Amino acid sequence: MLPASRFFVAMLLATLPFGASANSDHHNSSAQSHKQSHKQPHYDWSDKWSDKHKNKRKRDAVQLGPRPTYLVNDMDAGTLKTALKQCENRSFYKTDFSIGHRGAPLQFPEHTKESYEAAASMGAGIIECDVTFTKDKQLVCRHSQCDLHTTTNILAIPELASKCSAPFTPADAVAGTPATATCCTSDITLQEFKSLCGKMDASNPNGTTPEEYMDGTAAWRTDLYSTCGTVLSHAESIQLIKGLGAKFTPELKSPSVSMPFDGDYSQADYAQQMIDEYKAASINPKQVWPQSFDFDDVLYWIENEPRFGKQAVFLDETIDDDSLAYMESLKRQGVQIVAPPIWALLTLDSENRIVPSDYAINAKAAGLDIITWSLERAGPLATGGGWYHQTITDAISKDGDTLIVLDVLAKDVGVMGVFSDWPATTTYYANCMNL
């Protein structure tokens, strides 16, 4: 049970928009000039993503809650704000431009039934299951193979906590050492995994008990919906997402254990098993965008599962090379879609306006499609937006700037879709701009 003071805060968080800050009235003039100079974009995605949802508008009507309106109201005056403001009272519909990053983890425990349902209710046309495997080689949805100690209640279950790769060690204030633990899906069976409760991804490094360690949710998130999130196998996620009327973007997570696992389970076996579960569920490959940071996984799907490989997404995080030659080499090897982080696609011009980066320009010139991640993961933007906005920090000072970033990504970069921790925002923008 939450302490009374924390419960009160959680209730406020559930009813008020996130991210307001004492500095939200300040914004630099050059960024405002950028906002006022934006023209209304024209988009043609007819050959990119399926638009069948346009024929199912009544069925797909969604409710977005107060956050998109809060973000619009938080923007500086300008043509973009005016255009978005005019959409406040319209109906909104599911869109493939809006991708649920781990579901809706701004408020719901990631990769749980409840998080996926929340994403779908906010209009996410595509929902992500990060895929890893258990001790008995069954696929489950977790962002990392070894994050159970921060995303579930495993440390509160002694018989399972004892199986963790590195059991809980309390913080030692005298020695100056933080609390630690490492619990992996590969430490337990699927049946044991299914007995866990999902929680908000967080830990308290000062914890001296497992309970204190697990109680570390950031102040700008909430535990209101974190009573016992329903964790899912990958196969269960397929059935759930299918039932929600959404599409799929599974990410094959890099193993934290040595491969081949248990002597005979190779990386290729792992990559194939993920695809096989979509085949077993009779899912059309056109509804699946398999992802990986490991380029060899992407090549495996292109070569061995071409119907799925056609939409395989290369998650390009290191950004070691943003040249046209590099992009063309990806294209020659069969890659059709790249997905770098938001910051890699954006930069600032001489007037401090947000514009496409060389990476974005060269990827489009090479004929690559682009998806990006992850909107609304950085918390309140008053301090510049952190890691996800590192190339445009000087133009970021308030939560409303989220929509400026989104507009440049959609209009100027030309991304196919955007992963978001709160899909209502991307759904609102896509509907308003008729994407």
Tab-separated table of C-alpha atoms in Angstrom:
chain	number	residue	atom	x	y	z
A	1	MET	CA	0.000	0.000	0.000
A	2	LEU	CA	1.231	3.509	-0.820
A	3	PRO	CA	1.842	5.962	2.040
A	4	ALA	CA	-0.951	8.522	2.202
A	5	SER	CA	1.223	11.364	0.913
A	6	ARG	CA	2.461	9.343	-2.040
A	7	PHE	CA	-1.027	8.103	-2.865
A	8	PHE	CA	-2.254	11.700	-2.925
A	9	VAL	CA	0.541	12.637	-5.346
A	10	ALA	CA	-0.248	9.635	-7.517
A	11	MET	CA	-3.900	10.636	-7.704
A	12	LEU	CA	-2.912	14.123	-8.781
A	13	LEU	CA	-0.627	12.697	-11.433
A	14	ALA	CA	-3.441	10.595	-12.794
A	15	THR	CA	-5.793	13.543	-13.158
A	16	LEU	CA	-3.451	16.349	-14.146
A	17	PRO	CA	-1.171	16.587	-17.201
A	18	PHE	CA	2.408	15.513	-16.642
A	19	GLY	CA	5.479	17.600	-16.908
A	20	ALA	CA	4.415	21.103	-15.846
A	21	SER	CA	7.330	23.059	-14.515
A	22	ALA	CA	8.095	26.387	-12.890
A	23	ASN	CA	10.215	27.281	-15.906
A	24	SER	CA	7.557	26.519	-18.502
A	25	ASP	CA	6.860	30.205	-19.290
A	26	HIS	CA	10.362	30.768	-20.647
A	27	HIS	CA	11.327	29.935	-24.226
A	28	ASN	CA	14.032	31.411	-26.416
A	29	SER	CA	12.984	33.762	-29.155
A	30	SER	CA	14.744	31.927	-31.959
A	31	ALA	CA	12.816	28.746	-31.188
A	32	GLN	CA	9.591	30.765	-31.232
A	33	SER	CA	10.574	32.136	-34.631
A	34	HIS	CA	10.932	28.555	-35.816
A	35	LYS	CA	7.461	27.696	-34.576
A	36	GLN	CA	5.855	30.704	-36.237
A	37	SER	CA	7.587	30.004	-39.546
A	38	HIS	CA	6.261	26.437	-39.858
A	39	LYS	CA	3.944	25.851	-42.795
A	40	GLN	CA	1.178	23.295	-42.857
A	41	PRO	CA	2.695	20.035	-44.135
A	42	HIS	CA	1.416	17.912	-46.979
A	43	TYR	CA	1.903	14.175	-46.550
A	44	ASP	CA	1.460	11.198	-48.834
A	45	TRP	CA	2.036	7.909	-47.025
A	46	SER	CA	0.034	5.804	-49.483
A	47	ASP	CA	3.030	3.639	-50.368
A	48	LYS	CA	4.469	3.475	-46.863
A	49	TRP	CA	2.061	2.276	-44.209
A	50	SER	CA	-1.331	0.627	-44.624
A	51	ASP	CA	-4.171	3.111	-44.445
A	52	LYS	CA	-6.940	0.565	-44.063
A	53	HIS	CA	-7.732	2.142	-40.695
A	54	LYS	CA	-9.233	5.070	-42.619
A	55	ASN	CA	-12.075	2.768	-43.658
A	56	LYS	CA	-12.754	1.713	-40.067
A	57	ARG	CA	-13.031	5.114	-38.430
A	58	LYS	CA	-16.053	4.373	-36.265
A	59	ARG	CA	-14.546	1.192	-34.865
A	60	ASP	CA	-11.174	2.792	-34.268
A	61	ALA	CA	-12.309	5.985	-32.526
A	62	VAL	CA	-10.115	6.564	-29.474
A	63	GLN	CA	-9.959	8.812	-26.419
A	64	LEU	CA	-6.742	10.704	-25.810
A	65	GLY	CA	-7.213	12.267	-22.384
A	66	PRO	CA	-5.866	15.665	-21.293
A	67	ARG	CA	-2.158	15.420	-22.106
A	68	PRO	CA	-2.213	16.404	-25.825
A	69	THR	CA	-4.284	19.489	-25.024
A	70	TYR	CA	-1.900	20.341	-22.186
A	71	LEU	CA	1.052	20.141	-24.578
A	72	VAL	CA	-0.678	22.309	-27.184
A	73	ASN	CA	-1.556	24.915	-24.562
A	74	ASP	CA	2.069	24.883	-23.361
A	75	MET	CA	3.389	25.858	-26.814
A	76	ASP	CA	4.437	29.380	-27.700
A	77	ALA	CA	2.039	31.220	-30.007
A	78	GLY	CA	2.512	30.470	-33.694
A	79	THR	CA	0.988	28.839	-36.745
A	80	LEU	CA	1.660	25.299	-35.534
A	81	LYS	CA	-0.027	25.930	-32.189
A	82	THR	CA	-2.996	27.504	-33.970
A	83	ALA	CA	-3.338	24.514	-36.282
A	84	LEU	CA	-3.100	21.983	-33.445
A	85	LYS	CA	-5.456	23.992	-31.240
A	86	GLN	CA	-8.182	23.745	-33.876
A	87	CYS	CA	-8.219	19.961	-33.504
A	88	GLU	CA	-9.078	19.888	-29.794
A	89	ASN	CA	-12.769	19.039	-30.215
A	90	ARG	CA	-12.563	16.639	-33.135
A	91	SER	CA	-12.753	12.859	-33.035
A	92	PHE	CA	-9.503	10.897	-33.096
A	93	TYR	CA	-8.672	7.552	-34.658
A	94	LYS	CA	-6.051	4.857	-34.542
A	95	THR	CA	-2.987	5.540	-36.681
A	96	ASP	CA	0.127	3.569	-37.619
A	97	PHE	CA	2.162	6.756	-37.196
A	98	SER	CA	1.638	6.304	-33.444
A	99	ILE	CA	3.747	3.429	-32.085
A	100	GLY	CA	3.369	2.289	-28.490
A	101	HIS	CA	6.921	2.100	-27.108
A	102	ARG	CA	6.708	-0.837	-24.661
A	103	GLY	CA	3.003	0.024	-24.515
A	104	ALA	CA	2.362	3.239	-22.591
A	105	PRO	CA	5.125	3.229	-19.937
A	106	LEU	CA	4.841	6.880	-18.962
A	107	GLN	CA	2.193	5.714	-16.483
A	108	PHE	CA	1.780	1.939	-16.914
A	109	PRO	CA	4.313	-0.832	-16.180
A	110	GLU	CA	6.045	-1.509	-19.464
A	111	HIS	CA	5.399	-4.657	-21.477
A	112	THR	CA	2.294	-5.612	-19.522
A	113	LYS	CA	-1.216	-6.348	-20.687
A	114	GLU	CA	-2.376	-3.127	-19.079
A	115	SER	CA	0.315	-1.056	-20.812
A	116	TYR	CA	-0.530	-2.482	-24.234
A	117	GLU	CA	-4.237	-1.916	-23.684
A	118	ALA	CA	-3.554	1.685	-22.677
A	119	ALA	CA	-1.504	2.237	-25.831
A	120	ALA	CA	-4.276	0.866	-28.014
A	121	SER	CA	-6.896	2.977	-26.250
A	122	MET	CA	-4.789	6.042	-27.109
A	123	GLY	CA	-4.728	5.185	-30.801
A	124	ALA	CA	-1.404	3.397	-31.214
A	125	GLY	CA	-1.745	1.510	-34.479
A	126	ILE	CA	1.439	-0.456	-33.774
A	127	ILE	CA	2.582	-1.811	-30.407
A	128	GLU	CA	6.034	-3.029	-29.416
A	129	CYS	CA	6.981	-6.206	-27.592
A	130	ASP	CA	10.686	-6.342	-26.763
A	131	VAL	CA	11.491	-10.039	-27.050
A	132	THR	CA	13.830	-12.090	-24.892
A	133	PHE	CA	13.858	-15.689	-23.615
A	134	THR	CA	13.473	-17.671	-20.401
A	135	LYS	CA	15.484	-20.532	-18.932
A	136	ASP	CA	13.316	-23.002	-20.859
A	137	LYS	CA	13.803	-21.015	-24.093
A	138	GLN	CA	10.355	-19.493	-24.253
A	139	LEU	CA	9.936	-15.974	-25.593
A	140	VAL	CA	8.607	-13.223	-23.316
A	141	CYS	CA	8.151	-9.438	-23.477
A	142	ARG	CA	10.848	-7.560	-21.531
A	143	HIS	CA	12.994	-4.593	-22.491
A	144	SER	CA	16.132	-6.418	-21.350
A	145	GLN	CA	16.865	-10.025	-20.556
A	146	CYS	CA	18.195	-8.907	-17.180
A	147	ASP	CA	15.772	-6.243	-15.942
A	148	LEU	CA	13.401	-8.287	-13.785
A	149	HIS	CA	14.810	-6.719	-10.624
A	150	THR	CA	13.658	-3.257	-11.785
A	151	THR	CA	10.532	-4.102	-13.820
A	152	THR	CA	8.888	-6.811	-11.694
A	153	ASN	CA	8.406	-7.854	-8.075
A	154	ILE	CA	10.806	-10.809	-8.321
A	155	LEU	CA	12.840	-9.632	-5.325
A	156	ALA	CA	9.723	-9.835	-3.165
A	157	ILE	CA	9.341	-13.556	-3.935
A	158	PRO	CA	12.127	-15.341	-2.009
A	159	GLU	CA	12.003	-18.605	-3.946
A	160	LEU	CA	12.491	-16.714	-7.243
A	161	ALA	CA	14.828	-14.040	-5.891
A	162	SER	CA	17.187	-16.822	-4.859
A	163	LYS	CA	17.510	-17.810	-8.531
A	164	CYS	CA	18.665	-14.362	-9.681
A	165	SER	CA	22.062	-14.141	-11.375
A	166	ALA	CA	23.125	-11.680	-8.670
A	167	PRO	CA	20.896	-11.644	-5.572
A	168	PHE	CA	19.931	-8.403	-3.879
A	169	THR	CA	22.728	-6.646	-2.001
A	170	PRO	CA	21.653	-3.737	0.205
A	171	ALA	CA	23.164	-0.281	0.030
A	172	ASP	CA	25.974	0.398	2.477
A	173	ALA	CA	26.070	4.071	3.454
A	174	VAL	CA	29.350	3.674	5.332
A	175	ALA	CA	31.141	2.021	2.438
A	176	GLY	CA	29.375	4.258	-0.074
A	177	THR	CA	28.120	1.343	-2.195
A	178	PRO	CA	24.658	1.296	-3.793
A	179	ALA	CA	22.080	-1.463	-3.615
A	180	THR	CA	22.377	-3.940	-6.483
A	181	ALA	CA	20.681	-6.987	-8.001
A	182	THR	CA	20.587	-8.723	-11.376
A	183	CYS	CA	17.612	-10.900	-12.228
A	184	CYS	CA	17.224	-12.287	-15.749
A	185	THR	CA	14.430	-13.991	-17.623
A	186	SER	CA	16.970	-16.743	-18.362
A	187	ASP	CA	17.208	-17.399	-14.607
A	188	ILE	CA	13.623	-18.699	-14.456
A	189	THR	CA	11.123	-20.718	-16.476
A	190	LEU	CA	8.144	-19.318	-18.365
A	191	GLN	CA	5.802	-20.617	-15.661
A	192	GLU	CA	7.826	-18.820	-13.010
A	193	PHE	CA	7.964	-15.672	-15.121
A	194	LYS	CA	4.175	-15.679	-15.440
A	195	SER	CA	3.854	-15.610	-11.646
A	196	LEU	CA	5.503	-12.161	-11.496
A	197	CYS	CA	3.826	-8.762	-11.325
A	198	GLY	CA	5.032	-6.017	-13.634
A	199	LYS	CA	5.913	-2.693	-12.004
A	200	MET	CA	7.238	0.672	-13.121
A	201	ASP	CA	10.836	0.300	-14.284
A	202	ALA	CA	12.852	1.806	-11.447
A	203	SER	CA	15.081	1.059	-8.487
A	204	ASN	CA	16.282	2.910	-5.402
A	205	PRO	CA	20.089	2.674	-5.144
A	206	ASN	CA	19.861	3.631	-1.458
A	207	GLY	CA	17.585	0.726	-0.584
A	208	THR	CA	18.571	-1.433	2.356
A	209	THR	CA	15.743	-3.945	1.821
A	210	PRO	CA	14.283	-5.447	-1.359
A	211	GLU	CA	11.116	-3.425	-0.757
A	212	GLU	CA	13.042	-0.157	-0.546
A	213	TYR	CA	15.089	-1.069	-3.616
A	214	MET	CA	11.972	-1.726	-5.691
A	215	ASP	CA	10.393	1.569	-4.605
A	216	GLY	CA	12.206	3.978	-6.898
A	217	THR	CA	9.639	5.290	-9.379
A	218	ALA	CA	10.568	8.737	-10.723
A	219	ALA	CA	8.577	11.645	-9.307
A	220	TRP	CA	7.198	12.534	-12.747
A	221	ARG	CA	5.838	9.017	-13.281
A	222	THR	CA	3.280	7.236	-11.069
A	223	ASP	CA	2.635	3.938	-9.292
A	224	LEU	CA	-1.126	4.407	-9.534
A	225	TYR	CA	-1.426	1.631	-12.158
A	226	SER	CA	1.441	-0.457	-10.838
A	227	THR	CA	-0.452	-2.712	-8.440
A	228	CYS	CA	0.319	-5.915	-10.386
A	229	GLY	CA	0.923	-5.555	-14.098
A	230	THR	CA	0.190	-8.696	-16.102
A	231	VAL	CA	3.433	-9.896	-17.693
A	232	LEU	CA	3.176	-11.591	-21.076
A	233	SER	CA	4.821	-14.235	-23.176
A	234	HIS	CA	5.542	-13.134	-26.729
A	235	ALA	CA	2.830	-15.465	-28.032
A	236	GLU	CA	0.323	-13.938	-25.592
A	237	SER	CA	1.287	-10.445	-26.741
A	238	ILE	CA	0.538	-11.413	-30.338
A	239	GLN	CA	-2.966	-12.537	-29.436
A	240	LEU	CA	-3.566	-9.490	-27.262
A	241	ILE	CA	-2.339	-6.953	-29.809
A	242	LYS	CA	-4.264	-8.708	-32.566
A	243	GLY	CA	-7.406	-8.520	-30.434
A	244	LEU	CA	-6.801	-4.814	-29.850
A	245	GLY	CA	-6.806	-4.246	-33.603
A	246	ALA	CA	-3.185	-3.096	-33.700
A	247	LYS	CA	-0.079	-4.236	-35.579
A	248	PHE	CA	3.255	-5.535	-34.335
A	249	THR	CA	6.823	-4.364	-33.987
A	250	PRO	CA	8.746	-6.947	-31.950
A	251	GLU	CA	12.342	-6.167	-31.075
A	252	LEU	CA	14.750	-9.062	-30.712
A	253	LYS	CA	16.761	-8.026	-27.665
A	254	SER	CA	20.481	-8.735	-27.457
A	255	PRO	CA	21.016	-11.677	-25.102
A	256	SER	CA	22.706	-10.937	-21.783
A	257	VAL	CA	23.901	-14.534	-21.636
A	258	SER	CA	26.473	-16.217	-23.825
A	259	MET	CA	25.157	-17.732	-27.034
A	260	PRO	CA	24.516	-20.464	-27.897
A	261	PHE	CA	22.489	-20.629	-24.692
A	262	ASP	CA	22.401	-23.950	-22.877
A	263	GLY	CA	24.755	-25.359	-25.490
A	264	ASP	CA	22.380	-25.541	-28.441
A	265	TYR	CA	20.207	-22.404	-28.666
A	266	SER	CA	21.886	-20.147	-31.220
A	267	GLN	CA	21.241	-16.522	-32.162
A	268	ALA	CA	19.752	-17.760	-35.444
A	269	ASP	CA	17.421	-20.101	-33.509
A	270	TYR	CA	16.347	-17.137	-31.396
A	271	ALA	CA	15.726	-14.859	-34.403
A	272	GLN	CA	13.798	-17.600	-36.198
A	273	GLN	CA	11.686	-18.474	-33.158
A	274	MET	CA	10.410	-14.915	-32.946
A	275	ILE	CA	9.220	-14.999	-36.559
A	276	ASP	CA	7.803	-18.503	-36.175
A	277	GLU	CA	5.429	-17.311	-33.455
A	278	TYR	CA	3.833	-14.852	-35.913
A	279	LYS	CA	3.509	-17.620	-38.459
A	280	ALA	CA	1.896	-19.894	-35.880
A	281	ALA	CA	-0.620	-17.139	-35.111
A	282	SER	CA	-1.342	-16.654	-38.845
A	283	ILE	CA	-0.269	-13.010	-38.763
A	284	ASN	CA	0.209	-11.339	-42.143
A	285	PRO	CA	3.893	-10.329	-42.502
A	286	LYS	CA	2.716	-6.924	-43.744
A	287	GLN	CA	1.498	-6.263	-40.199
A	288	VAL	CA	4.865	-7.018	-38.583
A	289	TRP	CA	7.950	-4.791	-38.348
A	290	PRO	CA	10.678	-6.941	-36.689
A	291	GLN	CA	13.480	-4.853	-35.157
A	292	SER	CA	16.999	-5.362	-33.879
A	293	PHE	CA	20.091	-3.373	-32.916
A	294	ASP	CA	22.107	-6.354	-34.153
A	295	PHE	CA	22.599	-5.912	-37.890
A	296	ASP	CA	23.134	-9.650	-38.290
A	297	ASP	CA	19.581	-10.279	-37.038
A	298	VAL	CA	18.206	-7.927	-39.687
A	299	LEU	CA	20.241	-9.654	-42.385
A	300	TYR	CA	19.045	-13.035	-41.124
A	301	TRP	CA	15.403	-12.048	-41.617
A	302	ILE	CA	16.106	-10.494	-45.017
A	303	GLU	CA	17.819	-13.670	-46.211
A	304	ASN	CA	15.777	-16.375	-44.473
A	305	GLU	CA	12.353	-14.806	-43.958
A	306	PRO	CA	12.058	-12.326	-46.835
A	307	ARG	CA	8.333	-11.664	-46.332
A	308	PHE	CA	9.123	-10.461	-42.808
A	309	GLY	CA	12.580	-9.155	-43.729
A	310	LYS	CA	11.039	-6.717	-46.184
A	311	GLN	CA	9.888	-4.667	-43.194
A	312	ALA	CA	12.791	-5.442	-40.876
A	313	VAL	CA	13.927	-2.383	-38.928
A	314	PHE	CA	17.599	-1.734	-38.226
A	315	LEU	CA	17.837	0.071	-34.890
A	316	ASP	CA	20.870	2.265	-35.455
A	317	GLU	CA	21.970	3.611	-32.079
A	318	THR	CA	25.690	4.280	-32.285
A	319	ILE	CA	25.451	6.658	-35.288
A	320	ASP	CA	29.105	6.082	-36.136
A	321	ASP	CA	28.495	7.021	-39.755
A	322	ASP	CA	25.860	9.356	-41.169
A	323	SER	CA	27.247	9.533	-44.703
A	324	LEU	CA	25.309	8.896	-47.873
A	325	ALA	CA	27.700	6.059	-48.709
A	326	TYR	CA	26.808	4.311	-45.455
A	327	MET	CA	23.084	4.679	-46.108
A	328	GLU	CA	23.461	3.362	-49.630
A	329	SER	CA	25.379	0.359	-48.325
A	330	LEU	CA	22.485	-0.474	-45.993
A	331	LYS	CA	20.088	-0.222	-48.895
A	332	ARG	CA	22.213	-2.506	-51.078
A	333	GLN	CA	22.135	-5.154	-48.345
A	334	GLY	CA	18.345	-5.149	-48.363
A	335	VAL	CA	17.590	-2.822	-45.459
A	336	GLN	CA	14.486	-0.756	-46.117
A	337	ILE	CA	13.939	0.925	-42.743
A	338	VAL	CA	16.341	2.492	-40.254
A	339	ALA	CA	15.381	3.597	-36.760
A	340	PRO	CA	17.841	5.914	-35.018
A	341	PRO	CA	17.046	7.818	-31.797
A	342	ILE	CA	15.310	11.193	-32.127
A	343	TRP	CA	18.482	13.185	-31.496
A	344	ALA	CA	20.270	11.592	-34.459
A	345	LEU	CA	17.678	12.955	-36.885
A	346	LEU	CA	17.724	16.560	-35.691
A	347	THR	CA	20.128	19.454	-35.342
A	348	LEU	CA	19.994	23.246	-35.019
A	349	ASP	CA	20.650	25.720	-37.807
A	350	SER	CA	22.401	29.078	-37.452
A	351	GLU	CA	19.181	30.645	-36.181
A	352	ASN	CA	18.665	27.949	-33.537
A	353	ARG	CA	15.806	26.331	-35.425
A	354	ILE	CA	15.317	22.572	-35.325
A	355	VAL	CA	16.116	21.066	-38.725
A	356	PRO	CA	16.936	17.624	-40.178
A	357	SER	CA	20.432	16.281	-39.501
A	358	ASP	CA	22.850	14.905	-42.082
A	359	TYR	CA	21.786	11.433	-40.978
A	360	ALA	CA	18.153	12.201	-41.820
A	361	ILE	CA	18.990	13.875	-45.124
A	362	ASN	CA	21.263	11.081	-46.310
A	363	ALA	CA	18.967	8.273	-45.200
A	364	LYS	CA	16.133	9.758	-47.258
A	365	ALA	CA	18.467	10.389	-50.194
A	366	ALA	CA	19.418	6.705	-50.153
A	367	GLY	CA	15.759	5.708	-50.313
A	368	LEU	CA	15.525	4.461	-46.740
A	369	ASP	CA	12.394	4.871	-44.679
A	370	ILE	CA	12.793	6.134	-41.114
A	371	ILE	CA	11.170	5.388	-37.766
A	372	THR	CA	12.424	7.017	-34.574
A	373	TRP	CA	12.379	6.621	-30.786
A	374	SER	CA	11.297	7.598	-28.211
A	375	LEU	CA	9.028	10.592	-27.694
A	376	GLU	CA	8.037	11.517	-24.122
A	377	ARG	CA	10.646	9.342	-22.481
A	378	ALA	CA	12.816	12.155	-21.178
A	379	GLY	CA	10.439	13.469	-18.512
A	380	PRO	CA	9.722	17.198	-18.152
A	381	LEU	CA	11.583	19.201	-20.811
A	382	ALA	CA	12.360	22.340	-18.805
A	383	THR	CA	16.038	21.348	-18.552
A	384	GLY	CA	16.568	20.629	-22.248
A	385	GLY	CA	15.243	17.132	-22.780
A	386	GLY	CA	18.228	15.019	-21.752
A	387	TRP	CA	19.664	12.186	-23.864
A	388	TYR	CA	16.815	12.013	-26.372
A	389	HIS	CA	17.180	15.699	-27.318
A	390	GLN	CA	20.937	16.083	-26.938
A	391	THR	CA	21.511	17.660	-30.373
A	392	ILE	CA	18.767	20.279	-29.949
A	393	THR	CA	19.007	21.077	-26.237
A	394	ASP	CA	19.274	24.837	-26.810
A	395	ALA	CA	15.855	24.860	-28.493
A	396	ILE	CA	14.102	22.776	-25.823
A	397	SER	CA	12.803	24.430	-22.662
A	398	LYS	CA	9.186	23.407	-22.086
A	399	ASP	CA	6.882	20.430	-22.500
A	400	GLY	CA	5.053	22.020	-25.428
A	401	ASP	CA	8.283	21.732	-27.428
A	402	THR	CA	7.448	18.026	-27.742
A	403	LEU	CA	5.080	18.978	-30.541
A	404	ILE	CA	7.706	21.125	-32.275
A	405	VAL	CA	10.023	18.117	-32.313
A	406	LEU	CA	7.237	15.892	-33.592
A	407	ASP	CA	6.343	18.353	-36.340
A	408	VAL	CA	9.906	18.551	-37.646
A	409	LEU	CA	10.214	14.763	-37.557
A	410	ALA	CA	7.007	14.351	-39.533
A	411	LYS	CA	7.200	17.295	-41.927
A	412	ASP	CA	10.885	17.926	-42.524
A	413	VAL	CA	12.510	14.549	-41.824
A	414	GLY	CA	9.575	12.543	-43.141
A	415	VAL	CA	9.525	9.708	-40.610
A	416	MET	CA	7.056	6.864	-41.095
A	417	GLY	CA	6.222	6.594	-37.427
A	418	VAL	CA	7.305	7.597	-33.946
A	419	PHE	CA	7.681	5.460	-30.843
A	420	SER	CA	6.194	7.214	-27.825
A	421	ASP	CA	5.855	6.419	-24.131
A	422	TRP	CA	2.423	8.089	-24.243
A	423	PRO	CA	0.875	7.393	-27.684
A	424	ALA	CA	-1.977	9.880	-27.225
A	425	THR	CA	0.407	12.672	-28.235
A	426	THR	CA	1.492	11.139	-31.528
A	427	THR	CA	-2.085	10.060	-32.260
A	428	TYR	CA	-3.334	13.624	-31.721
A	429	TYR	CA	-0.670	15.093	-34.009
A	430	ALA	CA	-1.147	12.496	-36.767
A	431	ASN	CA	-4.910	12.939	-36.800
A	432	CYS	CA	-4.683	16.716	-36.752
A	433	MET	CA	-2.232	16.720	-39.655
A	434	ASN	CA	-4.187	14.037	-41.562
A	435	LEU	CA	-1.254	11.630	-41.713
